[in-house]
Short mmCIF file of C-alpha atoms in Angstrom, two decimals:
data_model
loop_
_atom_site.label_atom_id
_atom_site.label_comp_id
_atom_site.label_asym_id
_atom_site.label_seq_id
_atom_site.Cartn_x
_atom_site.Cartn_y
_atom_site.Cartn_z
CA MET B 1 -258.73 65.41 -36.48
CA THR B 2 -259.38 66.84 -40.13
CA LEU B 3 -262.61 66.40 -42.23
CA SER B 4 -260.39 64.17 -44.71
CA LEU B 5 -259.49 62.01 -41.92
CA LEU B 6 -262.99 61.65 -40.51
CA SER B 7 -264.52 61.03 -43.78
CA ASN B 8 -261.96 58.06 -44.49
CA LEU B 9 -262.75 56.61 -41.12
CA ILE B 10 -266.47 56.67 -41.68
CA LYS B 11 -266.02 55.23 -45.36
CA ALA B 12 -263.68 52.55 -43.22
CA MET B 13 -266.98 51.66 -41.23
CA ARG B 14 -268.94 50.71 -44.45
CA PRO B 15 -272.06 53.04 -44.32
CA LYS B 16 -273.33 50.93 -47.28
CA GLN B 17 -273.35 47.74 -45.11
CA TRP B 18 -275.20 49.37 -42.35
CA THR B 19 -278.19 48.85 -44.36
CA LYS B 20 -278.38 45.15 -42.87
CA ASN B 21 -279.16 46.48 -39.61
CA VAL B 22 -282.62 47.06 -40.70
CA PHE B 23 -283.56 43.84 -39.53
CA VAL B 24 -283.98 45.27 -36.08
CA PHE B 25 -287.47 46.69 -37.50
CA ILE B 26 -288.95 43.66 -38.45
CA ALA B 27 -290.10 43.09 -34.94
CA VAL B 28 -292.13 46.49 -34.91
CA VAL B 29 -293.58 45.92 -38.19
CA ALA B 30 -294.71 42.23 -37.65
CA ASP B 31 -296.17 43.39 -34.40
CA ARG B 32 -298.44 45.75 -36.10
CA LYS B 33 -296.86 48.43 -34.02
CA LEU B 34 -295.36 50.74 -36.84
CA LEU B 35 -297.89 53.45 -36.56
CA THR B 36 -298.60 53.34 -32.62
CA ALA B 37 -299.03 56.86 -31.64
CA GLY B 38 -296.98 58.57 -28.91
CA PRO B 39 -293.67 60.78 -28.39
CA PHE B 40 -291.38 59.51 -31.24
CA PHE B 41 -288.52 58.11 -28.93
CA GLU B 42 -290.74 56.48 -26.63
CA SER B 43 -292.80 54.71 -29.30
CA PRO B 44 -292.05 51.35 -30.55
CA LEU B 45 -290.79 52.84 -33.99
CA GLY B 46 -288.60 55.43 -32.29
CA ARG B 47 -287.04 52.71 -29.98
CA SER B 48 -286.28 50.45 -32.90
CA PHE B 49 -284.56 53.42 -34.37
CA LEU B 50 -282.70 54.35 -31.63
CA GLY B 51 -281.73 50.58 -31.91
CA PHE B 52 -280.77 50.58 -35.28
CA VAL B 53 -278.24 53.69 -35.07
CA MET B 54 -276.71 51.93 -31.94
CA LEU B 55 -276.14 48.69 -34.15
CA CYS B 56 -274.76 51.04 -37.01
CA ILE B 57 -272.39 52.41 -34.86
CA LEU B 58 -271.45 48.94 -33.51
CA SER B 59 -271.09 47.30 -36.83
CA GLY B 60 -269.02 50.26 -38.26
CA ALA B 61 -266.43 49.54 -35.32
CA VAL B 62 -266.73 45.73 -36.21
CA TYR B 63 -265.82 46.47 -39.87
CA LEU B 64 -262.67 48.76 -38.81
CA LEU B 65 -261.60 45.66 -36.42
CA ASN B 66 -261.83 43.35 -39.39
CA ASP B 67 -260.05 45.61 -41.64
CA ILE B 68 -257.21 46.16 -39.17
CA ILE B 69 -256.64 42.55 -38.59
CA ASP B 70 -257.26 41.61 -42.61
CA VAL B 71 -254.89 44.45 -43.55
CA GLU B 72 -252.22 42.51 -45.35
CA GLN B 73 -254.46 40.16 -46.97
CA ASP B 74 -256.70 43.28 -48.11
CA ARG B 75 -253.78 44.61 -49.76
CA ALA B 76 -253.30 41.91 -52.06
CA HIS B 77 -256.76 41.77 -53.10
CA PRO B 78 -257.82 43.22 -56.39
CA THR B 79 -260.80 45.19 -54.85
CA LYS B 80 -260.31 45.27 -51.06
CA ARG B 81 -256.73 46.92 -51.25
CA ASN B 82 -258.98 50.22 -52.10
CA ARG B 83 -260.42 50.17 -48.67
CA PRO B 84 -259.18 53.35 -46.45
CA ILE B 85 -257.21 51.20 -44.03
CA ALA B 86 -255.62 48.88 -46.45
CA SER B 87 -254.80 51.76 -48.76
CA GLY B 88 -253.34 53.72 -45.76
CA ALA B 89 -256.22 56.65 -46.41
CA ALA B 90 -257.46 55.94 -42.69
CA PRO B 91 -254.27 55.57 -40.26
CA MET B 92 -254.09 52.52 -38.48
CA PRO B 93 -253.56 53.99 -35.16
CA LEU B 94 -256.91 56.04 -35.48
CA ALA B 95 -258.67 52.91 -36.81
CA TRP B 96 -257.58 51.08 -33.59
CA VAL B 97 -258.83 53.78 -30.95
CA ALA B 98 -262.11 54.06 -33.01
CA ALA B 99 -262.54 50.17 -33.00
CA ILE B 100 -262.17 50.05 -29.32
CA ALA B 101 -263.73 53.00 -28.24
CA LEU B 102 -266.96 53.31 -29.96
CA PRO B 103 -268.17 49.91 -28.53
CA LEU B 104 -267.12 50.67 -25.25
CA ALA B 105 -268.64 54.21 -25.26
CA LEU B 106 -272.17 52.80 -26.89
CA LEU B 107 -272.72 49.79 -24.40
CA PRO B 108 -273.71 51.95 -21.47
CA PHE B 109 -276.54 53.60 -23.57
CA ALA B 110 -277.52 50.28 -24.93
CA PHE B 111 -278.05 49.10 -21.40
CA ALA B 112 -279.72 52.51 -20.32
CA LEU B 113 -281.98 52.17 -23.06
CA GLN B 114 -282.93 48.53 -22.13
CA ARG B 115 -281.03 45.95 -19.97
CA GLU B 116 -281.92 43.11 -22.15
CA PHE B 117 -281.05 44.97 -25.19
CA GLY B 118 -277.80 45.97 -23.82
CA VAL B 119 -277.12 41.97 -23.36
CA ILE B 120 -278.00 41.26 -26.94
CA VAL B 121 -275.65 44.26 -28.19
CA LEU B 122 -273.04 42.83 -26.07
CA ALA B 123 -273.57 39.40 -27.51
CA TYR B 124 -273.51 40.90 -31.00
CA TRP B 125 -270.16 42.43 -30.47
CA LEU B 126 -268.49 39.47 -28.91
CA ASN B 127 -269.93 37.09 -31.80
CA ASN B 128 -268.12 39.65 -34.33
CA ILE B 129 -265.11 39.73 -32.13
CA ALA B 130 -265.12 35.81 -32.04
CA TYR B 131 -265.61 36.05 -35.95
CA THR B 132 -262.80 38.51 -36.62
CA PHE B 133 -260.33 36.55 -34.96
CA LYS B 134 -261.25 32.82 -35.39
CA LEU B 135 -264.70 31.77 -36.52
CA LYS B 136 -263.99 33.13 -39.93
CA HIS B 137 -261.04 30.84 -40.21
CA VAL B 138 -263.26 27.49 -39.44
CA VAL B 139 -265.30 26.32 -42.38
CA LEU B 140 -269.20 26.56 -42.05
CA PHE B 141 -268.83 28.20 -38.69
CA ASP B 142 -267.89 31.56 -40.62
CA VAL B 143 -271.34 31.60 -42.29
CA LEU B 144 -273.09 30.38 -38.99
CA SER B 145 -271.49 33.15 -37.19
CA ILE B 146 -272.72 35.54 -39.69
CA ALA B 147 -276.61 34.27 -39.47
CA LEU B 148 -276.33 34.47 -35.79
CA GLY B 149 -275.47 38.25 -35.89
CA PHE B 150 -278.78 38.60 -38.13
CA VAL B 151 -280.86 36.66 -35.49
CA LEU B 152 -279.41 38.93 -32.59
CA ARG B 153 -280.50 41.97 -34.94
CA VAL B 154 -284.27 40.58 -34.88
CA SER B 155 -283.90 40.01 -31.41
CA ALA B 156 -282.65 43.31 -30.43
CA GLY B 157 -285.80 44.68 -31.91
CA VAL B 158 -288.04 42.26 -30.49
CA ILE B 159 -286.94 43.44 -26.65
CA LEU B 160 -286.89 46.87 -27.72
CA VAL B 161 -291.03 46.67 -28.72
CA ASN B 162 -291.95 44.30 -26.15
CA VAL B 163 -293.26 41.58 -28.57
CA GLU B 164 -294.89 39.06 -26.37
CA ARG B 165 -295.55 36.43 -28.89
CA PHE B 166 -293.26 36.90 -31.88
CA SER B 167 -293.43 34.00 -34.32
CA PRO B 168 -290.38 31.54 -34.39
CA TRP B 169 -290.92 31.22 -37.95
CA LEU B 170 -289.57 34.70 -38.62
CA TYR B 171 -286.59 33.74 -36.43
CA VAL B 172 -286.11 30.69 -38.74
CA PHE B 173 -286.58 32.54 -41.94
CA THR B 174 -283.93 34.99 -40.72
CA THR B 175 -281.41 32.42 -40.10
CA PHE B 176 -281.86 31.06 -43.62
CA LEU B 177 -281.74 34.23 -45.34
CA SER B 178 -278.54 35.27 -43.46
CA LEU B 179 -277.02 31.98 -44.27
CA PHE B 180 -277.99 32.64 -47.71
CA LEU B 181 -276.28 36.04 -47.71
CA GLY B 182 -273.07 34.43 -46.22
CA LEU B 183 -272.80 31.62 -48.68
CA SER B 184 -273.37 34.33 -51.56
CA LYS B 185 -270.48 36.39 -50.27
CA ARG B 186 -268.20 33.12 -50.12
CA ARG B 187 -269.20 32.45 -53.64
CA GLY B 188 -268.50 35.60 -55.02
CA GLU B 189 -264.96 35.94 -53.27
CA ILE B 190 -264.14 32.46 -54.79
CA ALA B 191 -265.51 33.64 -58.35
CA LEU B 192 -263.65 36.69 -58.45
CA LEU B 193 -260.16 35.57 -57.32
CA GLN B 194 -260.30 32.45 -59.68
CA GLY B 195 -258.33 29.94 -58.13
CA LYS B 196 -256.34 32.32 -55.88
CA ALA B 197 -258.68 32.76 -53.32
CA GLY B 198 -256.55 30.84 -50.55
CA ASP B 199 -253.93 33.13 -51.14
CA HIS B 200 -256.28 35.77 -49.73
CA ARG B 201 -258.31 34.11 -47.05
CA ALA B 202 -257.39 30.51 -46.37
CA ILE B 203 -260.85 29.32 -45.38
CA LEU B 204 -261.87 29.83 -48.97
CA ASP B 205 -259.70 26.83 -49.90
CA GLU B 206 -262.31 24.88 -47.78
CA TYR B 207 -265.27 25.78 -50.08
CA THR B 208 -265.87 25.00 -53.99
CA LEU B 209 -268.56 26.82 -56.08
CA PRO B 210 -270.50 23.14 -56.68
CA PHE B 211 -270.60 22.81 -52.67
CA LEU B 212 -271.46 26.45 -52.30
CA ASP B 213 -274.49 26.37 -55.01
CA TYR B 214 -275.70 23.11 -53.43
CA LEU B 215 -276.02 24.68 -49.88
CA MET B 216 -277.70 28.01 -51.46
CA ASN B 217 -280.15 25.72 -53.17
CA VAL B 218 -281.21 23.84 -50.10
CA ILE B 219 -281.14 27.13 -48.03
CA ILE B 220 -283.39 29.03 -50.48
CA ALA B 221 -285.81 26.00 -50.24
CA ALA B 222 -285.98 25.83 -46.57
CA ALA B 223 -286.17 29.92 -46.47
CA LEU B 224 -289.28 29.44 -48.87
CA VAL B 225 -291.02 26.96 -46.90
CA THR B 226 -290.19 28.78 -43.37
CA TYR B 227 -291.39 32.06 -44.86
CA SER B 228 -294.60 30.39 -46.13
CA PHE B 229 -295.40 28.54 -42.79
CA TYR B 230 -295.15 32.28 -41.20
CA THR B 231 -297.59 33.62 -43.43
CA PHE B 232 -300.17 31.34 -42.13
CA SER B 233 -299.58 30.54 -39.13
CA ALA B 234 -298.37 33.39 -37.04
CA GLU B 235 -300.64 34.55 -34.37
CA ASN B 236 -300.52 38.33 -35.24
CA LEU B 237 -301.56 38.12 -39.06
CA PRO B 238 -304.64 38.58 -40.46
CA ASP B 239 -307.06 35.63 -40.21
CA ASN B 240 -307.88 35.42 -44.07
CA HIS B 241 -304.26 34.60 -44.79
CA THR B 242 -303.72 37.36 -47.19
CA MET B 243 -300.01 37.65 -46.18
CA MET B 244 -299.67 34.55 -48.27
CA LEU B 245 -299.92 37.09 -51.19
CA THR B 246 -296.30 38.32 -50.36
CA ILE B 247 -294.99 34.94 -50.99
CA PRO B 248 -294.36 35.56 -54.86
CA PHE B 249 -292.29 38.57 -54.24
CA VAL B 250 -289.78 36.48 -51.93
CA LEU B 251 -289.76 33.78 -54.72
CA TYR B 252 -288.99 35.92 -57.13
CA GLY B 253 -286.22 37.84 -55.33
CA PHE B 254 -284.47 34.78 -54.70
CA PHE B 255 -284.98 33.45 -58.33
CA HIS B 256 -283.67 36.68 -59.68
CA TYR B 257 -280.38 36.70 -57.73
CA LEU B 258 -279.74 32.97 -58.98
CA TYR B 259 -280.54 33.97 -62.58
CA LEU B 260 -277.93 37.09 -62.21
CA VAL B 261 -275.51 34.58 -60.63
CA HIS B 262 -275.70 31.36 -63.07
CA VAL B 263 -276.82 33.24 -66.28
CA ARG B 264 -275.24 36.80 -65.99
CA GLY B 265 -272.08 35.82 -64.03
CA GLU B 266 -272.71 38.09 -61.12
CA ILE B 267 -269.94 37.53 -58.18
CA ARG B 268 -271.58 40.38 -55.71
CA PRO B 269 -273.47 39.26 -52.70
CA PRO B 270 -277.35 39.94 -52.82
CA ASP B 271 -276.85 42.94 -50.55
CA GLU B 272 -274.50 44.78 -52.69
CA VAL B 273 -276.48 43.49 -55.81
CA LEU B 274 -279.84 45.14 -54.29
CA LEU B 275 -278.13 48.58 -54.37
CA LYS B 276 -277.78 48.49 -58.18
CA ASP B 277 -280.20 45.98 -59.65
CA ARG B 278 -283.35 47.87 -60.47
CA ARG B 279 -285.49 44.61 -60.37
CA LEU B 280 -284.49 43.55 -57.04
CA GLN B 281 -285.22 47.12 -55.75
CA ILE B 282 -288.69 47.16 -57.28
CA THR B 283 -289.45 43.36 -55.76
CA LEU B 284 -288.58 44.94 -52.26
CA ALA B 285 -290.64 47.90 -52.82
CA LEU B 286 -293.54 45.94 -53.76
CA TYR B 287 -293.09 43.55 -51.13
CA VAL B 288 -293.05 46.33 -48.60
CA ILE B 289 -296.43 47.63 -50.09
CA ALA B 290 -297.78 44.53 -50.01
CA VAL B 291 -296.99 43.81 -46.22
CA ALA B 292 -298.32 47.41 -45.44
CA LEU B 293 -301.62 46.78 -47.23
CA VAL B 294 -302.00 43.66 -45.42
CA MET B 295 -300.81 44.04 -41.95
CA TYR B 296 -302.14 47.72 -41.67
CA GLN B 297 -305.00 48.07 -43.87
CA THR B 298 -307.15 49.40 -40.84
CA GLN B 299 -304.50 51.62 -39.54
CA LEU B 300 -303.91 52.85 -43.17
CA SER B 301 -307.64 53.58 -43.72
CA ASP B 302 -307.92 55.74 -40.61
CA LEU B 303 -304.97 57.75 -41.32
CA LEU B 304 -306.20 58.31 -44.87
CA ALA B 305 -309.53 59.55 -43.28
CA ARG B 306 -308.04 61.97 -41.17
CA VAL B 307 -305.92 63.38 -43.67
CA ALA B 308 -309.04 63.55 -46.01
CA GLY B 309 -310.81 65.14 -43.11
CA SER B 310 -308.41 67.78 -42.48
#
């Protein structure tokens, strides 16, 4: 295999989309084990990192399978036709081999890392196969399947870190957030194709912009309420409820994206907008800093003291 073919194959696996797998780190952060000492790959952070890498490989294989099945529709799409498989840059036989061989090679390692983690990885793969061949053609079940994928990512992190009391509110918030991502993606596709969406994907005829806008508004309200419940009810958060100070960052993130959609005419989904929009990037960075200060104040103080002492 030439370097050019390998590069196109990796590109077809959509590395930019692998950022979605950071959801596996939610458990190690929420359980306040991010700074746990010990050999890296035996530590909670190290195990979460291994899970992240495995999910990236698996999700890349899923994208290959999805593009193989949708190759004809993608070739008629204004932007998707430039994808490596649709454009012919990544040969179909090579894509088929990678889409099948990578998951089959990965699963034994996932079960070896931890049996329950292997079960979740298998469930994640089967859910995506069901999505590729059936569920993405069924109205609402398509976005529900996407949401399940995110919840399974979080569950994988919980298993790897051995969290005994993971807040159920985080599972619910993850569900609403991922539904928002899925609905935003559908909205963007319809807005981009301007009345010809059904020609590229029949399921898009089952959605309208007003319907999607209504669902997104409901989801945002539910997500904000759910996240707020988490900030003052989770057992492993500080007793002074300072985690509630992170709510404005989540609120602004949702509101800014809606502003971009309805005022600036943005049609890309939030995960793609995040890679380009400076305000969302700053908001995310400030949110991460706020969470670190709230949840890891003692550990960070000890770390700084040790650094200063050395």
